[in-house]
CSV table of C-alpha atoms in Angstrom, one decimal:
chain,number,residue,atom,x,y,z
T,1,LEU,CA,-3.0,119.3,58.7
T,2,ALA,CA,-4.6,116.5,60.7
T,3,LYS,CA,-6.9,117.7,63.4
T,4,THR,CA,-8.1,115.9,66.5
T,5,THR,CA,-11.3,115.4,68.5
T,6,GLN,CA,-11.3,114.8,72.2
T,7,PRO,CA,-13.8,115.2,75.0
T,8,ILE,CA,-14.2,118.7,76.4
T,9,SER,CA,-14.1,117.6,80.0
T,10,MET,CA,-13.7,114.6,82.2
T,11,ASP,CA,-14.0,114.0,86.0
T,12,SER,CA,-12.3,111.5,88.1
T,13,TYR,CA,-11.4,110.7,91.7
T,14,GLU,CA,-8.1,110.4,93.3
T,15,GLY,CA,-6.5,107.0,92.9
T,16,GLN,CA,-8.5,106.1,89.8
T,17,GLU,CA,-7.1,105.4,86.3
T,18,VAL,CA,-8.1,107.9,83.7
T,19,ASN,CA,-8.2,107.2,80.0
T,20,ILE,CA,-8.6,110.1,77.6
T,21,THR,CA,-9.3,109.1,74.0
T,22,CYS,CA,-8.5,111.2,71.0
T,23,SER,CA,-9.8,110.7,67.4
T,24,HIS,CA,-7.6,111.6,64.5
T,25,ASN,CA,-9.2,110.1,61.4
T,26,ASN,CA,-7.0,112.0,58.9
T,27,ILE,CA,-3.7,111.0,60.4
T,28,ALA,CA,-1.0,110.8,57.8
T,29,THR,CA,1.6,108.0,57.5
T,30,ASN,CA,4.4,110.1,58.9
T,31,ASP,CA,2.4,111.8,61.7
T,32,TYR,CA,3.3,111.3,65.3
T,33,ILE,CA,0.8,111.5,68.2
T,34,THR,CA,1.9,113.8,71.0
T,35,TRP,CA,0.1,114.6,74.3
T,36,TYR,CA,0.6,117.7,76.4
T,37,GLN,CA,-0.6,118.8,79.8
T,38,GLN,CA,-1.3,122.4,80.7
T,39,PHE,CA,-1.9,123.9,84.2
T,40,PRO,CA,-3.6,127.4,84.5
T,41,SER,CA,-1.4,130.3,83.7
T,42,GLN,CA,1.4,128.0,82.4
T,43,GLY,CA,2.6,126.8,79.1
T,44,PRO,CA,1.8,123.2,78.0
T,45,ARG,CA,4.2,120.5,79.0
T,46,PHE,CA,5.1,117.4,77.0
T,47,ILE,CA,3.8,114.2,78.4
T,48,ILE,CA,4.3,111.4,75.9
T,49,GLN,CA,4.6,110.7,72.2
T,50,GLY,CA,4.1,107.6,70.0
T,51,TYR,CA,3.7,106.4,66.5
T,52,LYS,CA,2.0,103.0,66.9
T,53,THR,CA,1.2,100.3,69.5
T,54,LYS,CA,2.0,101.2,73.1
T,55,VAL,CA,4.4,103.7,74.7
T,56,THR,CA,4.9,104.0,78.4
T,57,ASN,CA,6.9,106.4,80.5
T,58,GLU,CA,7.1,107.4,84.2
T,59,VAL,CA,4.0,109.6,83.8
T,60,ALA,CA,1.6,107.9,81.5
T,61,SER,CA,0.9,105.3,78.8
T,62,LEU,CA,-0.2,105.9,75.3
T,63,PHE,CA,-2.2,103.2,73.4
T,64,ILE,CA,-2.5,103.4,69.6
T,65,PRO,CA,-4.5,100.9,67.6
T,66,ALA,CA,-3.2,99.4,64.4
T,67,ASP,CA,-5.2,101.8,62.2
T,68,ARG,CA,-3.9,104.8,64.2
T,69,LYS,CA,-7.1,106.7,63.8
T,70,SER,CA,-7.4,107.2,67.5
T,71,SER,CA,-5.2,107.1,70.6
T,72,THR,CA,-5.8,106.8,74.3
T,73,LEU,CA,-3.8,108.5,77.0
T,74,SER,CA,-3.8,106.5,80.3
T,75,LEU,CA,-3.0,108.2,83.6
T,76,PRO,CA,-2.6,105.6,86.4
T,77,ARG,CA,-3.8,106.5,89.9
T,78,VAL,CA,-4.5,110.2,89.4
T,79,SER,CA,-4.1,112.7,92.1
T,80,LEU,CA,-5.5,116.2,92.6
T,81,SER,CA,-2.3,117.6,91.0
T,82,ASP,CA,-3.3,115.9,87.7
T,83,THR,CA,-6.2,118.4,87.3
T,84,ALA,CA,-5.2,120.1,84.1
T,85,VAL,CA,-6.0,120.5,80.4
T,86,TYR,CA,-4.7,117.6,78.2
T,87,TYR,CA,-4.1,118.2,74.5
T,88,CYS,CA,-3.7,115.5,71.8
T,89,LEU,CA,-1.8,116.6,68.7
T,90,VAL,CA,-0.9,114.8,65.5
T,91,GLY,CA,1.7,116.1,63.1
T,92,ASP,CA,5.0,115.5,61.4
T,93,ILE,CA,7.3,118.5,61.7
T,94,ARG,CA,10.5,116.5,61.6
T,95,GLY,CA,12.7,118.5,59.3
T,96,SER,CA,9.6,120.1,57.8
T,97,THR,CA,9.4,123.8,57.0
T,98,LEU,CA,5.7,123.9,57.7
T,99,GLY,CA,6.6,123.8,61.4
T,100,ARG,CA,3.2,123.8,63.0
T,101,LEU,CA,1.2,121.7,65.4
T,102,TYR,CA,-2.4,122.3,66.0
T,103,PHE,CA,-3.6,122.6,69.6
T,104,GLY,CA,-7.4,122.2,69.9
T,105,ARG,CA,-9.4,123.0,73.0
T,106,GLY,CA,-8.1,120.0,74.9
T,107,THR,CA,-9.7,117.9,77.6
T,108,GLN,CA,-10.2,119.5,81.0
T,109,LEU,CA,-9.6,116.8,83.5
T,110,THR,CA,-10.8,117.5,87.1
T,111,VAL,CA,-9.7,115.1,89.8
T,112,TRP,CA,-11.8,115.2,93.0
T,113,PRO,CA,-10.8,114.1,96.5
B,1,GLU,CA,14.8,124.3,85.7
B,2,ALA,CA,13.4,126.3,82.7
B,3,ASP,CA,15.3,126.1,79.5
B,4,ILE,CA,13.2,128.7,77.8
B,5,TYR,CA,12.7,132.1,79.3
B,6,GLN,CA,10.0,134.7,78.7
B,7,THR,CA,10.0,138.3,80.0
B,8,PRO,CA,8.1,140.0,81.2
B,9,ARG,CA,5.8,137.5,82.9
B,10,TYR,CA,3.1,140.2,83.4
B,11,LEU,CA,2.7,143.6,81.6
B,12,VAL,CA,0.0,146.2,81.9
B,13,ILE,CA,0.4,149.1,79.4
B,14,GLY,CA,-1.7,151.8,77.8
B,15,THR,CA,-3.1,151.8,74.3
B,16,GLY,CA,-0.7,152.9,71.6
B,17,LYS,CA,2.5,151.8,73.4
B,18,LYS,CA,5.1,149.8,71.6
B,19,ILE,CA,6.1,146.6,73.4
B,20,THR,CA,8.5,143.7,72.9
B,21,LEU,CA,8.0,140.3,74.5
B,22,GLU,CA,11.3,138.5,74.9
B,23,CYS,CA,11.9,134.8,74.5
B,24,SER,CA,15.2,133.0,74.8
B,25,GLN,CA,16.1,129.3,74.9
B,26,THR,CA,19.4,127.6,75.9
B,27,MET,CA,18.7,124.3,74.2
B,28,GLY,CA,20.1,125.2,70.8
B,29,HIS,CA,16.7,124.4,69.2
B,30,ASP,CA,16.3,125.4,65.6
B,31,LYS,CA,12.5,125.9,65.7
B,32,MET,CA,10.7,128.5,67.7
B,33,TYR,CA,7.1,129.5,68.0
B,34,TRP,CA,4.8,132.1,69.4
B,35,TYR,CA,1.3,131.1,70.5
B,36,GLN,CA,-1.6,133.3,71.8
B,37,GLN,CA,-4.0,131.9,74.3
B,38,ASP,CA,-7.0,133.5,76.0
B,39,PRO,CA,-8.2,132.0,79.3
B,40,GLY,CA,-9.9,128.6,78.8
B,41,MET,CA,-9.4,128.7,75.1
B,42,GLU,CA,-7.2,127.0,72.6
B,43,LEU,CA,-3.7,128.0,71.6
B,44,HIS,CA,-3.3,129.8,68.4
B,45,LEU,CA,-0.1,129.8,66.5
B,46,ILE,CA,0.8,133.4,65.5
B,47,HIS,CA,4.4,133.2,64.4
B,48,TYR,CA,7.1,130.5,63.9
B,49,SER,CA,10.7,130.2,62.8
B,50,TYR,CA,12.7,127.2,61.7
B,51,GLY,CA,16.1,128.9,61.9
B,52,VAL,CA,18.0,132.1,61.9
B,53,ASN,CA,16.6,134.7,59.5
B,54,SER,CA,13.5,132.7,58.8
B,55,THR,CA,10.1,133.7,60.1
B,56,GLU,CA,6.6,132.7,59.1
B,57,LYS,CA,3.1,133.8,60.1
B,58,GLY,CA,1.0,131.2,61.8
B,59,ASP,CA,-2.7,130.3,61.6
B,60,LEU,CA,-4.0,133.3,63.5
B,61,SER,CA,-3.7,136.8,62.0
B,62,SER,CA,-1.7,139.0,64.3
B,63,GLU,CA,-0.5,142.6,64.2
B,64,SER,CA,2.7,141.6,65.9
B,65,THR,CA,6.1,141.0,64.2
B,66,VAL,CA,9.0,138.7,65.1
B,67,SER,CA,12.6,138.5,64.3
B,68,ARG,CA,15.2,135.7,64.5
B,69,ILE,CA,18.7,137.1,64.4
B,70,ARG,CA,20.2,134.6,66.8
B,71,THR,CA,19.2,131.0,67.3
B,72,GLU,CA,18.4,131.4,70.9
B,73,HIS,CA,16.4,134.6,70.7
B,74,PHE,CA,12.9,135.1,69.2
B,75,PRO,CA,11.3,138.4,70.3
B,76,LEU,CA,7.8,139.4,69.5
B,77,THR,CA,6.9,143.1,69.0
B,78,LEU,CA,3.7,145.0,68.9
B,79,GLU,CA,4.2,148.5,67.4
B,80,SER,CA,1.0,150.0,68.8
B,81,ALA,CA,-0.8,148.0,71.5
B,82,ARG,CA,-4.6,147.9,71.7
B,83,PRO,CA,-7.0,146.4,74.2
B,84,SER,CA,-7.7,143.6,71.7
B,85,HIS,CA,-4.1,142.5,72.2
B,86,THR,CA,-4.8,141.6,75.8
B,87,SER,CA,-4.0,137.9,76.1
B,88,GLN,CA,-1.4,135.4,77.2
B,89,TYR,CA,1.6,134.9,74.8
B,90,LEU,CA,3.5,131.6,74.9
B,91,CYS,CA,6.9,131.0,73.4
B,92,ALA,CA,8.1,127.5,72.6
B,93,SER,CA,11.0,125.8,70.9
B,94,SER,CA,11.7,122.4,69.4
B,95,PRO,CA,14.6,120.6,67.7
B,96,GLY,CA,14.8,120.9,64.0
B,97,GLY,CA,14.6,117.2,63.1
B,98,GLY,CA,14.0,113.7,64.4
B,99,SER,CA,11.0,112.6,66.4
B,100,GLY,CA,11.9,115.3,69.0
B,101,ALA,CA,10.8,118.0,66.5
B,102,ASN,CA,7.2,117.4,67.6
B,103,VAL,CA,8.2,117.9,71.3
B,104,LEU,CA,7.8,121.6,72.1
B,105,THR,CA,9.2,123.1,75.2
B,106,PHE,CA,7.2,126.1,76.3
B,107,GLY,CA,8.1,129.1,78.4
B,108,ALA,CA,6.0,130.2,81.3
B,109,GLY,CA,4.2,132.8,79.2
B,110,SER,CA,3.8,136.6,79.1
B,111,ARG,CA,0.4,137.9,80.2
B,112,LEU,CA,-0.3,141.2,78.5
B,113,THR,CA,-3.1,143.6,79.5
B,114,VAL,CA,-3.7,146.7,77.4
B,115,LEU,CA,-5.8,149.4,79.0
């Protein structure tokens, strides 16, 4: 089961772009990379998922280099409400009976006024 | 609008009581999960199911049990609660296959305090 390494915490200011990088050196061929956001006293919420290159949605962008051993979540123009814990996960549970994804400690992002 | 519902949201009970945390989803997802999380700490998978009548223990040893009699319902039971069970319990679900299988939808959580 591939595990990930990401910074424990990051600070930013409103309006800035934030990039959170995650290392996953043991990623397997069929693994997808998925990012979640969690606010205090709530369950995590899916942000974005990718397999390779770049994925963009209305919330964030995900950059994945060719070797796929790392990925970078990019949050454009953050606001105070983006203060949360961000988790990077890798895994392939499509049709798999193993059925587990590993949530590490995540990255605590704090956005300041 | 939540598609996965957990009840109760908060529960304070005494040691030795039996409790059941309810979890229901309306998305028709095959896979369901229970995670345990202490404040500021990582999520630990304690149980999961990939369909009706299938349940598996997760990575964290737990004294709780689960059942999956219906697709939409995945309750977690503690036969005799202890203070060490004080935590937040998060239920989640995901589709059975396709790339969406890695996309979990979480409930709001049940915060349990055992006195």
